């Protein structure tokens, strides 16, 4: 009987050790950060220029739903970029400091070949410092590595931390660090989320977002 209890105790210790050692414990990524005031006027929505907003975007019960079709037009008559319906966070463009994007995201299973979140701005020739893309049921940091598999049809919490001077990016899913990358420099940045067509896109692409926050590390 006693040996049973010691055995269980030992097994629990081993599990605890492995759990800690692999860093799989969710953390509060917002500690020390200050949440910036946001309202609908901070959400500049970019959508195919020739369709009304309500044909590609809906805001209801606190959920932003954004979708686009592969054959859609770009967001402006002169743009040569792929179709998008995206929230571009306005009034919090930054060139220094440590900034964080937090939101709950959701991708329905019909969606692939699309970028759903960006840290915009970088040293040319690139345009972005981070892209999170959906390919075949997984979320990727650009095309590698996988950030989250079995992505479809469930809410996940996303935290992306950009340290401009340190030139680093950290991506967390549900409080767990999934990827740490070197940034791509640049002097002007902002956050975006929604759908922006990438390679091998599905006909229909959609993502949903709620509780969007922009936070800045306090001094
Ligand atoms: C939204 O916030 C801006 C400042 O960030 C303020 O000027 C504006 O009045 C606010 N709008 C609403 C509808 O609260
Ligand atoms: C997605 O699936 C297609 C078809 O099976 C395959 O060609 C492609 O390489 C996959 N993409 C990734 C990033 O796994
Ligand atoms: C796109 O599809 C082609 C052909 O199936 C495949 O070779 C390529 O790896 C795919 N790219 C991605 C990013 O899924």
PDB file of C-alpha atoms and ligand atoms in Angstrom:
ATOM      1  CA  UNK A   1       0.000   0.000   0.000  1.00  0.00           C
ATOM      2  CA  UNK A   2       2.717   2.433   1.091  1.00  0.00           C
ATOM      3  CA  UNK A   3       4.858   1.681  -1.926  1.00  0.00           C
ATOM      4  CA  UNK A   4       1.852   2.589  -4.074  1.00  0.00           C
ATOM      5  CA  UNK A   5       1.697   6.051  -2.550  1.00  0.00           C
ATOM      6  CA  UNK A   6       5.453   6.589  -2.972  1.00  0.00           C
ATOM      7  CA  UNK A   7       5.111   5.475  -6.585  1.00  0.00           C
ATOM      8  CA  UNK A   8       2.311   7.968  -7.253  1.00  0.00           C
ATOM      9  CA  UNK A   9       4.288  10.707  -5.532  1.00  0.00           C
ATOM     10  CA  UNK A  10       7.348   9.931  -7.642  1.00  0.00           C
ATOM     11  CA  UNK A  11       5.331   9.906 -10.883  1.00  0.00           C
ATOM     12  CA  UNK A  12       3.747  13.280 -10.001  1.00  0.00           C
ATOM     13  CA  UNK A  13       7.190  14.766  -9.377  1.00  0.00           C
ATOM     14  CA  UNK A  14       8.420  13.534 -12.732  1.00  0.00           C
ATOM     15  CA  UNK A  15       5.397  15.030 -14.488  1.00  0.00           C
ATOM     16  CA  UNK A  16       5.824  18.337 -12.671  1.00  0.00           C
ATOM     17  CA  UNK A  17       9.491  18.446 -13.649  1.00  0.00           C
ATOM     18  CA  UNK A  18       8.802  17.697 -17.330  1.00  0.00           C
ATOM     19  CA  UNK A  19       5.959  20.247 -17.361  1.00  0.00           C
ATOM     20  CA  UNK A  20       8.260  22.983 -15.968  1.00  0.00           C
ATOM     21  CA  UNK A  21      11.267  22.003 -18.049  1.00  0.00           C
ATOM     22  CA  UNK A  22       9.368  22.175 -21.330  1.00  0.00           C
ATOM     23  CA  UNK A  23       7.959  25.595 -20.421  1.00  0.00           C
ATOM     24  CA  UNK A  24       4.446  24.394 -21.121  1.00  0.00           C
ATOM     25  CA  UNK A  25       2.884  26.420 -18.352  1.00  0.00           C
ATOM     26  CA  UNK A  26       0.688  29.256 -19.636  1.00  0.00           C
ATOM     27  CA  UNK A  27       1.957  32.656 -18.533  1.00  0.00           C
ATOM     28  CA  UNK A  28       0.388  36.106 -18.308  1.00  0.00           C
ATOM     29  CA  UNK A  29       2.070  37.770 -21.284  1.00  0.00           C
ATOM     30  CA  UNK A  30       0.569  41.149 -20.406  1.00  0.00           C
ATOM     31  CA  UNK A  31       2.373  41.652 -17.070  1.00  0.00           C
ATOM     32  CA  UNK A  32       3.981  45.105 -17.074  1.00  0.00           C
ATOM     33  CA  UNK A  33       2.111  46.129 -20.229  1.00  0.00           C
ATOM     34  CA  UNK A  34      -0.439  48.931 -20.384  1.00  0.00           C
ATOM     35  CA  UNK A  35      -3.585  48.345 -22.395  1.00  0.00           C
ATOM     36  CA  UNK A  36      -4.204  51.254 -24.758  1.00  0.00           C
ATOM     37  CA  UNK A  37      -7.724  52.669 -25.212  1.00  0.00           C
ATOM     38  CA  UNK A  38      -9.403  51.228 -28.319  1.00  0.00           C
ATOM     39  CA  UNK A  39     -12.806  51.755 -29.877  1.00  0.00           C
ATOM     40  CA  UNK A  40     -14.326  51.103 -33.311  1.00  0.00           C
ATOM     41  CA  UNK A  41     -12.598  54.221 -34.695  1.00  0.00           C
ATOM     42  CA  UNK A  42      -9.240  52.455 -34.181  1.00  0.00           C
ATOM     43  CA  UNK A  43     -10.348  49.675 -36.525  1.00  0.00           C
ATOM     44  CA  UNK A  44      -9.738  50.797 -40.091  1.00  0.00           C
ATOM     45  CA  UNK A  45     -11.263  48.073 -42.237  1.00  0.00           C
ATOM     46  CA  UNK A  46      -9.664  47.360 -45.593  1.00  0.00           C
ATOM     47  CA  UNK A  47     -11.834  45.374 -48.021  1.00  0.00           C
ATOM     48  CA  UNK A  48     -12.187  44.842 -51.786  1.00  0.00           C
ATOM     49  CA  UNK A  49     -12.755  48.370 -53.140  1.00  0.00           C
ATOM     50  CA  UNK A  50     -15.790  47.525 -55.237  1.00  0.00           C
ATOM     51  CA  UNK A  51     -18.005  45.833 -52.619  1.00  0.00           C
ATOM     52  CA  UNK A  52     -19.865  47.376 -49.664  1.00  0.00           C
ATOM     53  CA  UNK A  53     -18.334  46.774 -46.225  1.00  0.00           C
ATOM     54  CA  UNK A  54     -21.275  44.669 -44.994  1.00  0.00           C
ATOM     55  CA  UNK A  55     -20.618  42.148 -47.804  1.00  0.00           C
ATOM     56  CA  UNK A  56     -17.212  41.298 -46.301  1.00  0.00           C
ATOM     57  CA  UNK A  57     -17.396  42.327 -42.616  1.00  0.00           C
ATOM     58  CA  UNK A  58     -19.795  41.908 -39.728  1.00  0.00           C
ATOM     59  CA  UNK A  59     -19.502  43.026 -36.102  1.00  0.00           C
ATOM     60  CA  UNK A  60     -21.943  41.384 -33.768  1.00  0.00           C
ATOM     61  CA  UNK A  61     -21.911  40.261 -30.108  1.00  0.00           C
ATOM     62  CA  UNK A  62     -18.360  41.593 -29.815  1.00  0.00           C
ATOM     63  CA  UNK A  63     -17.088  39.414 -32.684  1.00  0.00           C
ATOM     64  CA  UNK A  64     -15.473  40.886 -35.794  1.00  0.00           C
ATOM     65  CA  UNK A  65     -16.095  38.526 -38.715  1.00  0.00           C
ATOM     66  CA  UNK A  66     -14.038  39.206 -41.848  1.00  0.00           C
ATOM     67  CA  UNK A  67     -14.131  37.256 -45.094  1.00  0.00           C
ATOM     68  CA  UNK A  68     -12.884  37.529 -48.654  1.00  0.00           C
ATOM     69  CA  UNK A  69     -13.179  35.584 -51.904  1.00  0.00           C
ATOM     70  CA  UNK A  70     -10.143  34.522 -53.908  1.00  0.00           C
ATOM     71  CA  UNK A  71     -11.405  36.347 -57.011  1.00  0.00           C
ATOM     72  CA  UNK A  72     -12.060  39.640 -55.158  1.00  0.00           C
ATOM     73  CA  UNK A  73     -10.433  42.933 -56.129  1.00  0.00           C
ATOM     74  CA  UNK A  74      -7.649  44.470 -53.989  1.00  0.00           C
ATOM     75  CA  UNK A  75      -8.478  47.129 -51.365  1.00  0.00           C
ATOM     76  CA  UNK A  76      -7.799  50.015 -53.730  1.00  0.00           C
ATOM     77  CA  UNK A  77      -8.111  50.563 -57.468  1.00  0.00           C
ATOM     78  CA  UNK A  78      -4.344  51.095 -57.828  1.00  0.00           C
ATOM     79  CA  UNK A  79      -3.148  48.271 -55.566  1.00  0.00           C
ATOM     80  CA  UNK A  80      -1.550  45.185 -57.093  1.00  0.00           C
ATOM     81  CA  UNK A  81      -1.874  43.142 -53.881  1.00  0.00           C
ATOM     82  CA  UNK A  82      -4.086  40.119 -53.251  1.00  0.00           C
ATOM     83  CA  UNK A  83      -7.661  40.349 -51.970  1.00  0.00           C
ATOM     84  CA  UNK A  84      -8.049  41.197 -48.295  1.00  0.00           C
ATOM     85  CA  UNK A  85     -10.542  42.091 -45.630  1.00  0.00           C
ATOM     86  CA  UNK A  86      -8.502  43.225 -42.673  1.00  0.00           C
ATOM     87  CA  UNK A  87      -8.656  45.379 -39.584  1.00  0.00           C
ATOM     88  CA  UNK A  88      -5.745  47.766 -39.677  1.00  0.00           C
ATOM     89  CA  UNK A  89      -5.208  49.119 -36.157  1.00  0.00           C
ATOM     90  CA  UNK A  90      -5.135  52.887 -36.422  1.00  0.00           C
ATOM     91  CA  UNK A  91      -3.598  55.558 -34.115  1.00  0.00           C
ATOM     92  CA  UNK A  92      -1.076  53.137 -32.598  1.00  0.00           C
ATOM     93  CA  UNK A  93       1.619  53.115 -35.264  1.00  0.00           C
ATOM     94  CA  UNK A  94       4.935  52.745 -33.461  1.00  0.00           C
ATOM     95  CA  UNK A  95       8.657  53.032 -34.168  1.00  0.00           C
ATOM     96  CA  UNK A  96      10.117  52.184 -30.756  1.00  0.00           C
ATOM     97  CA  UNK A  97       9.311  50.342 -27.541  1.00  0.00           C
ATOM     98  CA  UNK A  98       7.768  46.955 -26.846  1.00  0.00           C
ATOM     99  CA  UNK A  99       4.242  46.455 -28.170  1.00  0.00           C
ATOM    100  CA  UNK A 100       1.791  43.625 -27.817  1.00  0.00           C
ATOM    101  CA  UNK A 101      -1.262  42.530 -29.788  1.00  0.00           C
ATOM    102  CA  UNK A 102      -3.782  40.373 -27.954  1.00  0.00           C
ATOM    103  CA  UNK A 103      -6.999  38.882 -29.301  1.00  0.00           C
ATOM    104  CA  UNK A 104      -9.055  35.734 -29.493  1.00  0.00           C
ATOM    105  CA  UNK A 105      -9.065  34.324 -33.019  1.00  0.00           C
ATOM    106  CA  UNK A 106     -11.197  31.747 -34.836  1.00  0.00           C
ATOM    107  CA  UNK A 107     -10.746  30.211 -38.290  1.00  0.00           C
ATOM    108  CA  UNK A 108     -13.509  28.111 -39.892  1.00  0.00           C
ATOM    109  CA  UNK A 109     -12.435  24.904 -41.647  1.00  0.00           C
ATOM    110  CA  UNK A 110     -13.174  26.127 -45.181  1.00  0.00           C
ATOM    111  CA  UNK A 111     -10.228  28.533 -44.958  1.00  0.00           C
ATOM    112  CA  UNK A 112      -6.651  27.970 -46.160  1.00  0.00           C
ATOM    113  CA  UNK A 113      -3.830  29.817 -47.940  1.00  0.00           C
ATOM    114  CA  UNK A 114      -4.358  33.066 -46.081  1.00  0.00           C
ATOM    115  CA  UNK A 115      -2.603  35.405 -43.690  1.00  0.00           C
ATOM    116  CA  UNK A 116      -4.729  36.179 -40.609  1.00  0.00           C
ATOM    117  CA  UNK A 117      -2.446  38.442 -38.565  1.00  0.00           C
ATOM    118  CA  UNK A 118       0.426  40.795 -39.356  1.00  0.00           C
ATOM    119  CA  UNK A 119       2.930  43.029 -37.678  1.00  0.00           C
ATOM    120  CA  UNK A 120       3.264  45.491 -40.512  1.00  0.00           C
ATOM    121  CA  UNK A 121       6.488  47.327 -41.382  1.00  0.00           C
ATOM    122  CA  UNK A 122      10.065  46.124 -41.896  1.00  0.00           C
ATOM    123  CA  UNK A 123      13.290  46.938 -43.638  1.00  0.00           C
ATOM    124  CA  UNK A 124      12.785  46.683 -47.446  1.00  0.00           C
ATOM    125  CA  UNK A 125      12.415  44.525 -49.488  1.00  0.00           C
ATOM    126  CA  UNK A 126      10.008  42.974 -46.956  1.00  0.00           C
ATOM    127  CA  UNK A 127       6.785  44.679 -45.915  1.00  0.00           C
ATOM    128  CA  UNK A 128       6.070  42.833 -42.688  1.00  0.00           C
ATOM    129  CA  UNK A 129       7.838  41.751 -39.518  1.00  0.00           C
ATOM    130  CA  UNK A 130       5.371  38.959 -38.772  1.00  0.00           C
ATOM    131  CA  UNK A 131       2.729  37.095 -40.743  1.00  0.00           C
ATOM    132  CA  UNK A 132       0.625  34.326 -39.258  1.00  0.00           C
ATOM    133  CA  UNK A 133      -0.765  32.196 -42.066  1.00  0.00           C
ATOM    134  CA  UNK A 134      -3.201  29.335 -42.358  1.00  0.00           C
ATOM    135  CA  UNK A 135      -2.230  26.355 -44.515  1.00  0.00           C
ATOM    136  CA  UNK A 136      -4.151  23.088 -44.299  1.00  0.00           C
ATOM    137  CA  UNK A 137      -5.577  23.264 -40.758  1.00  0.00           C
ATOM    138  CA  UNK A 138      -2.412  24.695 -39.164  1.00  0.00           C
ATOM    139  CA  UNK A 139      -1.273  28.189 -38.289  1.00  0.00           C
ATOM    140  CA  UNK A 140       2.262  29.062 -39.404  1.00  0.00           C
ATOM    141  CA  UNK A 141       4.782  31.815 -38.775  1.00  0.00           C
ATOM    142  CA  UNK A 142       5.095  32.766 -42.470  1.00  0.00           C
ATOM    143  CA  UNK A 143       5.602  29.250 -43.937  1.00  0.00           C
ATOM    144  CA  UNK A 144       7.573  27.818 -41.000  1.00  0.00           C
ATOM    145  CA  UNK A 145       7.282  26.748 -38.219  1.00  0.00           C
ATOM    146  CA  UNK A 146       3.793  25.601 -37.233  1.00  0.00           C
ATOM    147  CA  UNK A 147       2.425  27.787 -34.432  1.00  0.00           C
ATOM    148  CA  UNK A 148      -0.815  25.864 -33.870  1.00  0.00           C
ATOM    149  CA  UNK A 149      -2.078  22.640 -35.428  1.00  0.00           C
ATOM    150  CA  UNK A 150      -5.753  21.582 -35.471  1.00  0.00           C
ATOM    151  CA  UNK A 151      -6.557  25.253 -35.768  1.00  0.00           C
ATOM    152  CA  UNK A 152     -10.063  25.044 -37.213  1.00  0.00           C
ATOM    153  CA  UNK A 153     -13.394  25.811 -35.559  1.00  0.00           C
ATOM    154  CA  UNK A 154     -12.156  26.807 -32.121  1.00  0.00           C
ATOM    155  CA  UNK A 155     -11.213  29.988 -30.333  1.00  0.00           C
ATOM    156  CA  UNK A 156      -7.569  30.501 -29.384  1.00  0.00           C
ATOM    157  CA  UNK A 157      -5.899  33.396 -27.584  1.00  0.00           C
ATOM    158  CA  UNK A 158      -3.122  35.029 -29.542  1.00  0.00           C
ATOM    159  CA  UNK A 159      -0.440  37.278 -28.062  1.00  0.00           C
ATOM    160  CA  UNK A 160       2.256  38.722 -30.295  1.00  0.00           C
ATOM    161  CA  UNK A 161       5.009  40.782 -28.663  1.00  0.00           C
ATOM    162  CA  UNK A 162       7.238  42.993 -30.783  1.00  0.00           C
ATOM    163  CA  UNK A 163      10.357  44.489 -29.205  1.00  0.00           C
ATOM    164  CA  UNK A 164      11.495  47.118 -31.715  1.00  0.00           C
ATOM    165  CA  UNK A 165      14.947  47.924 -30.267  1.00  0.00           C
ATOM    166  CA  UNK A 166      15.601  44.269 -29.399  1.00  0.00           C
ATOM    167  CA  UNK A 167      14.369  43.330 -32.918  1.00  0.00           C
ATOM    168  CA  UNK A 168      12.491  40.284 -31.613  1.00  0.00           C
ATOM    169  CA  UNK A 169       9.030  38.793 -32.030  1.00  0.00           C
ATOM    170  CA  UNK A 170       7.355  36.361 -29.649  1.00  0.00           C
ATOM    171  CA  UNK A 171       4.173  34.506 -30.550  1.00  0.00           C
ATOM    172  CA  UNK A 172       2.027  32.949 -27.803  1.00  0.00           C
ATOM    173  CA  UNK A 173      -1.027  30.738 -28.165  1.00  0.00           C
ATOM    174  CA  UNK A 174      -3.193  30.445 -25.054  1.00  0.00           C
ATOM    175  CA  UNK A 175      -0.342  31.850 -22.961  1.00  0.00           C
ATOM    176  CA  UNK A 176       2.268  29.398 -24.238  1.00  0.00           C
ATOM    177  CA  UNK A 177       5.299  30.613 -26.175  1.00  0.00           C
ATOM    178  CA  UNK A 178       5.141  28.991 -29.628  1.00  0.00           C
ATOM    179  CA  UNK A 179       7.782  30.888 -31.536  1.00  0.00           C
ATOM    180  CA  UNK A 180      10.512  33.435 -31.001  1.00  0.00           C
ATOM    181  CA  UNK A 181      11.974  35.136 -34.054  1.00  0.00           C
ATOM    182  CA  UNK A 182      14.348  37.873 -35.051  1.00  0.00           C
ATOM    183  CA  UNK A 183      12.485  40.878 -36.410  1.00  0.00           C
ATOM    184  CA  UNK A 184      13.028  42.416 -39.827  1.00  0.00           C
ATOM    185  CA  UNK A 185      13.859  45.943 -38.692  1.00  0.00           C
ATOM    186  CA  UNK A 186      11.899  48.905 -39.962  1.00  0.00           C
ATOM    187  CA  UNK A 187      10.822  52.219 -38.531  1.00  0.00           C
ATOM    188  CA  UNK A 188       7.049  52.197 -38.686  1.00  0.00           C
ATOM    189  CA  UNK A 189       4.822  49.383 -37.479  1.00  0.00           C
ATOM    190  CA  UNK A 190       1.192  48.561 -36.816  1.00  0.00           C
ATOM    191  CA  UNK A 191      -0.969  45.486 -36.216  1.00  0.00           C
ATOM    192  CA  UNK A 192      -3.502  43.915 -38.591  1.00  0.00           C
ATOM    193  CA  UNK A 193      -5.858  40.964 -38.398  1.00  0.00           C
ATOM    194  CA  UNK A 194      -8.423  39.484 -40.765  1.00  0.00           C
ATOM    195  CA  UNK A 195      -7.846  37.697 -44.064  1.00  0.00           C
ATOM    196  CA  UNK A 196      -5.199  38.544 -46.665  1.00  0.00           C
ATOM    197  CA  UNK A 197      -4.873  36.049 -49.530  1.00  0.00           C
ATOM    198  CA  UNK A 198      -1.639  34.072 -49.646  1.00  0.00           C
ATOM    199  CA  UNK A 199      -0.557  31.147 -51.875  1.00  0.00           C
ATOM    200  CA  UNK A 200      -2.832  28.138 -52.526  1.00  0.00           C
ATOM    201  CA  UNK A 201      -5.822  30.018 -51.161  1.00  0.00           C
ATOM    202  CA  UNK A 202      -9.254  28.446 -50.767  1.00  0.00           C
ATOM    203  CA  UNK A 203     -12.116  30.075 -52.681  1.00  0.00           C
ATOM    204  CA  UNK A 204     -13.557  31.463 -49.434  1.00  0.00           C
ATOM    205  CA  UNK A 205     -11.406  32.713 -46.538  1.00  0.00           C
ATOM    206  CA  UNK A 206     -12.614  33.866 -43.140  1.00  0.00           C
ATOM    207  CA  UNK A 207     -11.324  34.708 -39.681  1.00  0.00           C
ATOM    208  CA  UNK A 208     -13.083  36.033 -36.568  1.00  0.00           C
ATOM    209  CA  UNK A 209     -11.647  38.158 -33.782  1.00  0.00           C
ATOM    210  CA  UNK A 210     -12.798  39.358 -30.375  1.00  0.00           C
ATOM    211  CA  UNK A 211     -11.395  41.213 -27.356  1.00  0.00           C
ATOM    212  CA  UNK A 212      -8.705  42.869 -29.483  1.00  0.00           C
ATOM    213  CA  UNK A 213      -6.165  44.735 -27.362  1.00  0.00           C
ATOM    214  CA  UNK A 214      -3.082  46.789 -28.083  1.00  0.00           C
ATOM    215  CA  UNK A 215      -0.670  47.024 -25.183  1.00  0.00           C
ATOM    216  CA  UNK A 216       2.594  48.839 -24.622  1.00  0.00           C
ATOM    217  CA  UNK A 217       5.287  47.914 -22.117  1.00  0.00           C
ATOM    218  CA  UNK A 218       5.387  50.542 -19.347  1.00  0.00           C
ATOM    219  CA  UNK A 219       8.597  52.498 -18.676  1.00  0.00           C
TER     220      UNK A 219
HETATM  221  C1  LIG B   1     -12.790  56.736 -29.733  1.00  0.00           C
HETATM  222  O1  LIG B   1     -11.534  57.127 -29.191  1.00  0.00           O
HETATM  223  C2  LIG B   1     -11.066  58.381 -29.674  1.00  0.00           C
HETATM  224  C3  LIG B   1      -9.705  58.659 -29.049  1.00  0.00           C
HETATM  225  O2  LIG B   1      -8.914  57.504 -29.012  1.00  0.00           O
HETATM  226  C4  LIG B   1     -12.032  59.489 -29.315  1.00  0.00           C
HETATM  227  O3  LIG B   1     -11.596  60.704 -29.892  1.00  0.00           O
HETATM  228  C5  LIG B   1     -13.422  59.136 -29.863  1.00  0.00           C
HETATM  229  O4  LIG B   1     -14.337  60.082 -29.399  1.00  0.00           O
HETATM  230  C6  LIG B   1     -13.841  57.758 -29.384  1.00  0.00           C
HETATM  231  N1  LIG B   1     -15.109  57.402 -30.020  1.00  0.00           N
HETATM  232  C7  LIG B   1     -16.092  56.841 -29.376  1.00  0.00           C
HETATM  233  C8  LIG B   1     -17.290  56.516 -30.200  1.00  0.00           C
HETATM  234  O5  LIG B   1     -16.055  56.597 -28.175  1.00  0.00           O
HETATM  235  C1  LIG B   2      -1.225  21.672 -48.021  1.00  0.00           C
HETATM  236  O1  LIG B   2      -1.837  20.589 -48.700  1.00  0.00           O
HETATM  237  C2  LIG B   2      -1.519  20.532 -50.086  1.00  0.00           C
HETATM  238  C3  LIG B   2      -2.337  19.437 -50.710  1.00  0.00           C
HETATM  239  O2  LIG B   2      -2.287  18.257 -49.951  1.00  0.00           O
HETATM  240  C4  LIG B   2      -0.016  20.335 -50.259  1.00  0.00           C
HETATM  241  O3  LIG B   2       0.322  20.355 -51.620  1.00  0.00           O
HETATM  242  C5  LIG B   2       0.729  21.482 -49.550  1.00  0.00           C
HETATM  243  O4  LIG B   2       2.125  21.260 -49.593  1.00  0.00           O
HETATM  244  C6  LIG B   2       0.295  21.591 -48.087  1.00  0.00           C
HETATM  245  N1  LIG B   2       0.904  22.783 -47.521  1.00  0.00           N
HETATM  246  C7  LIG B   2       1.545  22.769 -46.351  1.00  0.00           C
HETATM  247  C8  LIG B   2       2.172  24.071 -45.940  1.00  0.00           C
HETATM  248  O5  LIG B   2       1.622  21.789 -45.644  1.00  0.00           O
HETATM  249  C1  LIG B   3       1.157  25.243 -52.758  1.00  0.00           C
HETATM  250  O1  LIG B   3       0.806  24.165 -53.607  1.00  0.00           O
HETATM  251  C2  LIG B   3       1.914  23.590 -54.292  1.00  0.00           C
HETATM  252  C3  LIG B   3       1.367  22.556 -55.248  1.00  0.00           C
HETATM  253  O2  LIG B   3       0.449  21.691 -54.601  1.00  0.00           O
HETATM  254  C4  LIG B   3       2.889  23.012 -53.265  1.00  0.00           C
HETATM  255  O3  LIG B   3       4.011  22.505 -53.926  1.00  0.00           O
HETATM  256  C5  LIG B   3       3.329  24.103 -52.295  1.00  0.00           C
HETATM  257  O4  LIG B   3       4.133  23.544 -51.273  1.00  0.00           O
HETATM  258  C6  LIG B   3       2.105  24.745 -51.664  1.00  0.00           C
HETATM  259  N1  LIG B   3       2.553  25.853 -50.830  1.00  0.00           N
HETATM  260  C7  LIG B   3       2.075  26.034 -49.594  1.00  0.00           C
HETATM  261  C8  LIG B   3       2.660  27.181 -48.843  1.00  0.00           C
HETATM  262  O5  LIG B   3       1.219  25.310 -49.107  1.00  0.00           O
END
